Coordinates of C-alpha atoms in Angstrom, one line a residue:
M1 CA 5.7 79.0 47.0
Q2 CA 7.3 75.2 47.5
H3 CA 5.0 73.9 50.1
I4 CA 2.1 75.2 47.9
L5 CA 3.1 73.4 45.0
G6 CA 4.9 70.5 46.1
K7 CA 8.7 69.3 46.0
E8 CA 8.5 68.3 42.6
W9 CA 8.2 71.8 41.2
T10 CA 11.3 74.1 40.4
I11 CA 10.6 77.6 41.6
A12 CA 12.5 80.9 40.5
S13 CA 12.3 84.5 41.1
A14 CA 10.6 86.5 38.1
G15 CA 12.3 89.5 39.1
G16 CA 10.2 92.6 39.4
S17 CA 10.7 95.4 41.9
T18 CA 8.4 93.9 44.6
G19 CA 9.9 90.3 44.3
E20 CA 6.9 88.8 44.4
A21 CA 6.4 87.1 41.2
Y22 CA 7.8 83.6 40.3
Y23 CA 8.3 80.9 37.6
A24 CA 7.5 77.2 38.5
Q25 CA 8.2 74.2 36.5
N26 CA 7.4 70.3 36.8
Q27 CA 8.4 68.5 33.7
N28 CA 6.3 70.0 30.8
K29 CA 4.1 72.1 33.0
R30 CA 4.8 75.7 33.5
L31 CA 3.4 78.4 35.7
F32 CA 3.7 82.2 36.6
L33 CA 2.8 82.7 40.0
K34 CA 2.1 86.0 41.7
R35 CA 1.6 87.1 45.4
N36 CA -1.4 89.4 46.0
S37 CA -2.4 90.0 42.4
S38 CA -5.4 92.4 41.7
P39 CA -8.9 90.8 41.6
F40 CA -8.9 92.5 38.1
L41 CA -6.8 89.7 37.0
A42 CA -9.5 87.4 36.5
V43 CA -11.4 89.5 34.4
L44 CA -8.4 90.4 32.1
S45 CA -7.6 86.7 32.0
A46 CA -11.4 85.9 30.8
Q47 CA -11.2 88.4 28.2
G48 CA -7.7 87.2 26.8
I49 CA -6.1 90.4 27.7
V50 CA -3.4 88.5 29.9
P51 CA -2.2 85.0 30.0
K52 CA -4.8 82.5 31.2
L53 CA -5.5 82.2 35.0
V54 CA -5.0 78.7 35.9
W55 CA -5.9 78.8 39.6
T56 CA -6.1 81.3 42.9
K57 CA -5.4 80.3 46.3
R58 CA -5.8 82.2 49.5
L59 CA -3.1 81.4 52.3
E60 CA -3.6 81.2 56.0
N61 CA -2.0 84.6 56.5
G62 CA -4.6 86.2 54.0
D63 CA -2.3 86.4 50.9
V64 CA -3.6 85.5 47.6
I65 CA -1.5 83.5 45.2
T66 CA -2.5 83.4 41.6
A67 CA -1.3 81.3 39.1
Q68 CA -1.1 81.9 35.0
E69 CA -0.1 80.2 32.0
W70 CA 3.7 80.9 31.6
L71 CA 3.9 81.2 27.8
E72 CA 7.1 81.1 25.5
G73 CA 7.3 84.6 23.7
K74 CA 8.7 87.9 24.0
A75 CA 8.1 91.6 24.5
L76 CA 7.3 93.9 21.5
N77 CA 10.3 96.1 20.3
P78 CA 9.3 100.0 20.0
E79 CA 8.7 99.5 16.1
E80 CA 6.2 96.7 16.6
I81 CA 4.1 98.7 18.6
Q82 CA 2.9 100.4 15.1
H83 CA 1.2 97.1 14.5
P84 CA -2.6 97.3 13.9
K85 CA -3.1 94.4 16.3
V86 CA -1.7 96.8 19.1
A87 CA -4.6 99.2 18.3
N88 CA -7.0 96.5 18.3
L89 CA -6.4 95.5 21.7
L90 CA -6.0 98.5 23.2
S91 CA -9.4 99.6 21.8
K92 CA -10.8 96.6 22.9
I93 CA -9.6 97.2 26.5
H94 CA -10.8 100.8 26.7
H95 CA -14.1 100.0 25.4
S96 CA -14.6 96.7 27.7
T97 CA -17.7 97.3 30.1
E98 CA -16.4 94.4 31.8
L99 CA -13.3 95.8 33.1
L100 CA -15.0 99.1 34.0
D101 CA -17.4 97.4 36.2
M102 CA -14.7 95.2 37.6
L103 CA -12.6 98.4 38.5
T104 CA -15.5 100.5 39.8
R105 CA -16.6 97.5 42.1
M106 CA -12.9 97.7 43.3
G107 CA -13.4 101.4 44.4
K108 CA -11.6 103.0 41.6
K109 CA -12.6 106.5 41.2
P110 CA -12.3 108.5 37.6
I111 CA -9.0 110.4 37.3
D112 CA -9.9 114.1 38.0
P113 CA -7.9 116.6 35.7
S114 CA -8.7 119.4 38.1
N115 CA -7.1 117.7 41.1
M116 CA -4.0 116.5 39.0
Y117 CA -3.8 120.5 38.0
K118 CA -4.2 121.6 41.3
T119 CA -1.3 118.9 43.0
L120 CA 1.0 119.7 40.0
M121 CA 0.6 123.7 40.9
Q122 CA 1.5 122.9 44.4
K123 CA 4.6 120.8 43.4
L124 CA 5.8 123.5 41.1
K125 CA 5.6 126.2 43.4
M126 CA 7.9 124.2 45.8
V127 CA 10.5 123.6 43.3
T128 CA 10.6 126.7 41.2
E129 CA 10.8 129.1 44.1
D130 CA 10.2 132.9 42.9
V131 CA 10.7 132.8 39.3
M132 CA 9.0 129.9 36.9
P133 CA 10.3 129.2 33.5
L134 CA 8.5 131.0 30.5
I135 CA 7.7 127.5 28.8
V136 CA 6.2 126.0 31.9
H137 CA 4.0 129.2 32.4
Q138 CA 2.8 128.9 29.0
A139 CA 2.1 124.9 29.4
L140 CA 0.3 125.7 32.7
N141 CA -1.8 128.1 30.5
Y142 CA -2.4 125.4 28.0
L143 CA -3.6 123.2 30.6
S144 CA -6.0 125.7 32.2
H145 CA -7.1 126.9 29.1
N146 CA -8.1 123.4 27.6
M147 CA -9.5 122.0 30.9
D148 CA -13.1 122.1 29.6
E149 CA -12.4 119.9 26.8
L150 CA -11.5 116.8 29.2
H151 CA -14.9 116.9 31.0
Q152 CA -16.7 115.6 27.5
A153 CA -14.4 112.7 27.4
K154 CA -16.2 109.1 28.3
Q155 CA -14.3 107.5 31.0
M156 CA -12.6 103.8 30.2
V157 CA -10.1 101.8 31.5
C158 CA -6.7 103.0 31.1
H159 CA -3.6 100.8 31.6
C160 CA -1.4 103.9 32.1
D161 CA 2.0 102.0 31.5
L162 CA 2.1 101.4 28.0
N163 CA 5.9 100.9 27.7
H164 CA 6.7 98.3 24.7
N165 CA 8.1 95.9 27.5
N166 CA 4.2 95.5 28.8
W167 CA 3.2 94.0 25.4
M168 CA 3.9 90.6 24.7
V169 CA 3.4 88.2 22.0
S170 CA 3.6 84.5 22.3
H171 CA 5.1 82.0 20.1
S172 CA 1.7 81.2 18.8
G173 CA 1.3 84.9 17.9
Q174 CA -1.1 85.9 20.8
L175 CA -1.0 89.5 21.8
Y176 CA -1.1 90.3 25.5
L177 CA -1.0 93.5 27.6
I178 CA 0.5 93.0 31.1
D179 CA 1.5 94.8 34.4
W180 CA -1.9 96.4 35.3
D181 CA -0.9 97.5 38.6
N182 CA -1.2 100.9 37.6
A183 CA -4.8 100.8 35.9
E184 CA -7.0 103.7 36.4
I185 CA -10.7 104.9 35.2
G186 CA -10.0 108.0 33.1
D187 CA -10.0 109.7 29.6
P188 CA -8.7 107.3 27.1
A189 CA -6.5 110.0 25.4
L190 CA -4.0 109.4 28.5
D191 CA -3.1 106.0 27.1
L192 CA -3.4 107.2 23.5
G193 CA -1.2 110.2 24.0
M194 CA 1.5 108.6 25.4
L195 CA 1.8 105.5 23.2
L196 CA 1.6 107.8 20.0
H197 CA 4.1 110.0 21.3
W198 CA 6.8 107.5 22.4
Y199 CA 6.1 104.9 19.6
I200 CA 4.5 106.1 16.3
P201 CA 5.5 108.7 13.9
E202 CA 3.5 111.7 13.8
S203 CA 2.7 111.0 10.2
D204 CA 1.4 107.7 10.9
W205 CA -1.2 108.9 13.7
D206 CA -4.1 109.1 11.6
E207 CA -3.6 105.5 10.2
W208 CA -3.0 104.0 13.8
L209 CA -6.1 105.6 15.1
D210 CA -7.9 104.4 12.4
N211 CA -7.0 100.8 13.2
Y212 CA -7.9 101.9 16.7
G213 CA -11.4 102.8 15.7
I214 CA -11.6 106.5 15.8
D215 CA -10.6 109.7 13.8
N216 CA -7.9 112.0 14.8
N217 CA -9.7 115.0 15.5
V218 CA -9.1 118.4 17.0
H219 CA -10.6 117.5 20.3
L220 CA -8.6 114.2 20.9
F221 CA -5.5 116.0 19.9
I222 CA -6.0 118.5 22.6
R223 CA -6.9 116.0 25.1
M224 CA -4.0 113.6 24.3
H225 CA -1.6 116.9 24.4
W226 CA -2.9 117.7 27.8
Y227 CA -2.0 114.4 29.3
M228 CA 1.2 114.6 27.7
I229 CA 2.2 118.1 29.0
M230 CA 0.9 117.3 32.5
E231 CA 3.2 114.3 32.6
K232 CA 5.9 116.2 31.2
L233 CA 5.6 118.8 33.7
K234 CA 5.3 116.3 36.6
S235 CA 8.6 114.6 35.4
Y236 CA 10.3 118.3 35.4
A237 CA 9.0 118.9 39.0
S238 CA 10.1 115.5 39.9
N239 CA 13.7 116.0 38.6
R240 CA 14.1 119.4 40.4
V241 CA 13.0 117.6 43.8
K242 CA 15.6 115.3 43.1
K243 CA 18.1 118.1 42.1
N244 CA 18.8 116.3 38.7
E245 CA 19.2 119.7 36.9
K246 CA 20.2 117.9 33.5
E247 CA 17.3 115.8 33.6
A248 CA 15.0 118.9 34.5
A249 CA 16.5 120.9 31.7
Q250 CA 16.2 118.2 29.3
Q251 CA 12.3 118.0 30.1
L252 CA 12.0 121.6 29.5
Q253 CA 13.2 121.3 25.9
E254 CA 10.8 118.4 25.6
L255 CA 8.1 120.1 26.8
E256 CA 8.7 123.1 24.4
R257 CA 8.5 120.8 21.5
L258 CA 5.3 119.1 23.0
L259 CA 3.5 122.5 23.4
N260 CA 4.5 124.1 19.8
R261 CA 2.9 121.0 18.5
A262 CA -0.2 121.2 20.7
I263 CA -0.6 124.7 19.4
S264 CA 0.1 124.3 16.0
Y265 CA -2.6 121.8 15.4
K266 CA -4.2 121.5 11.8
K267 CA -6.6 119.5 10.4

């Protein structure tokens, strides 16, 4: 990175699992650098969803370096996810035709719930041997029974990792959603269910969804819970593979609570 920017820049690792992100500073100029970011970044920047893209450079070896504004700010804490600004930005993302067009041009195909279900079944058969826990059977029945609900959903760009640490607010109050490495095309209920489940008290779901721009109806509720239950079963299977039996048992308890809420829906 040093030879790209010059000796007058101070460069430090920004951490992360890949080690491909850096902070760079030259007096009052500051940049966030990343190697081989997705081409998606330019569209996200143009729409104000991530900090501004300053420049892009292709190296002789084919690698692409992107430089974004390095802004002073902080990650949202879990309680701040309840703010209407979060609902507004997520709605803007989901309904952006520009983002959807770009992901489609990049070769992304919509998530296929049927394939998700088949893959899950194969994994569960590997880890549960002869006897599958009753709650797992019941959860699979819920997924199978409600599969048709998913095919009615309009396909949108989904972030798929709405951890509160990926929501950043600058000192000027601008909200951003970062870390788009897991983005997919799919049912927005995938994002909505995860965010509501982790961060929003159930008594506040209607208000949060109203800020997002939709009503909490039975079709949305079923679709959200379909993806929540799917993710919980995937986590259970992964913990069984890793022999993390304590965590697997915890997943079953959480699965039971999820399933009870899903089947007791009243509106």
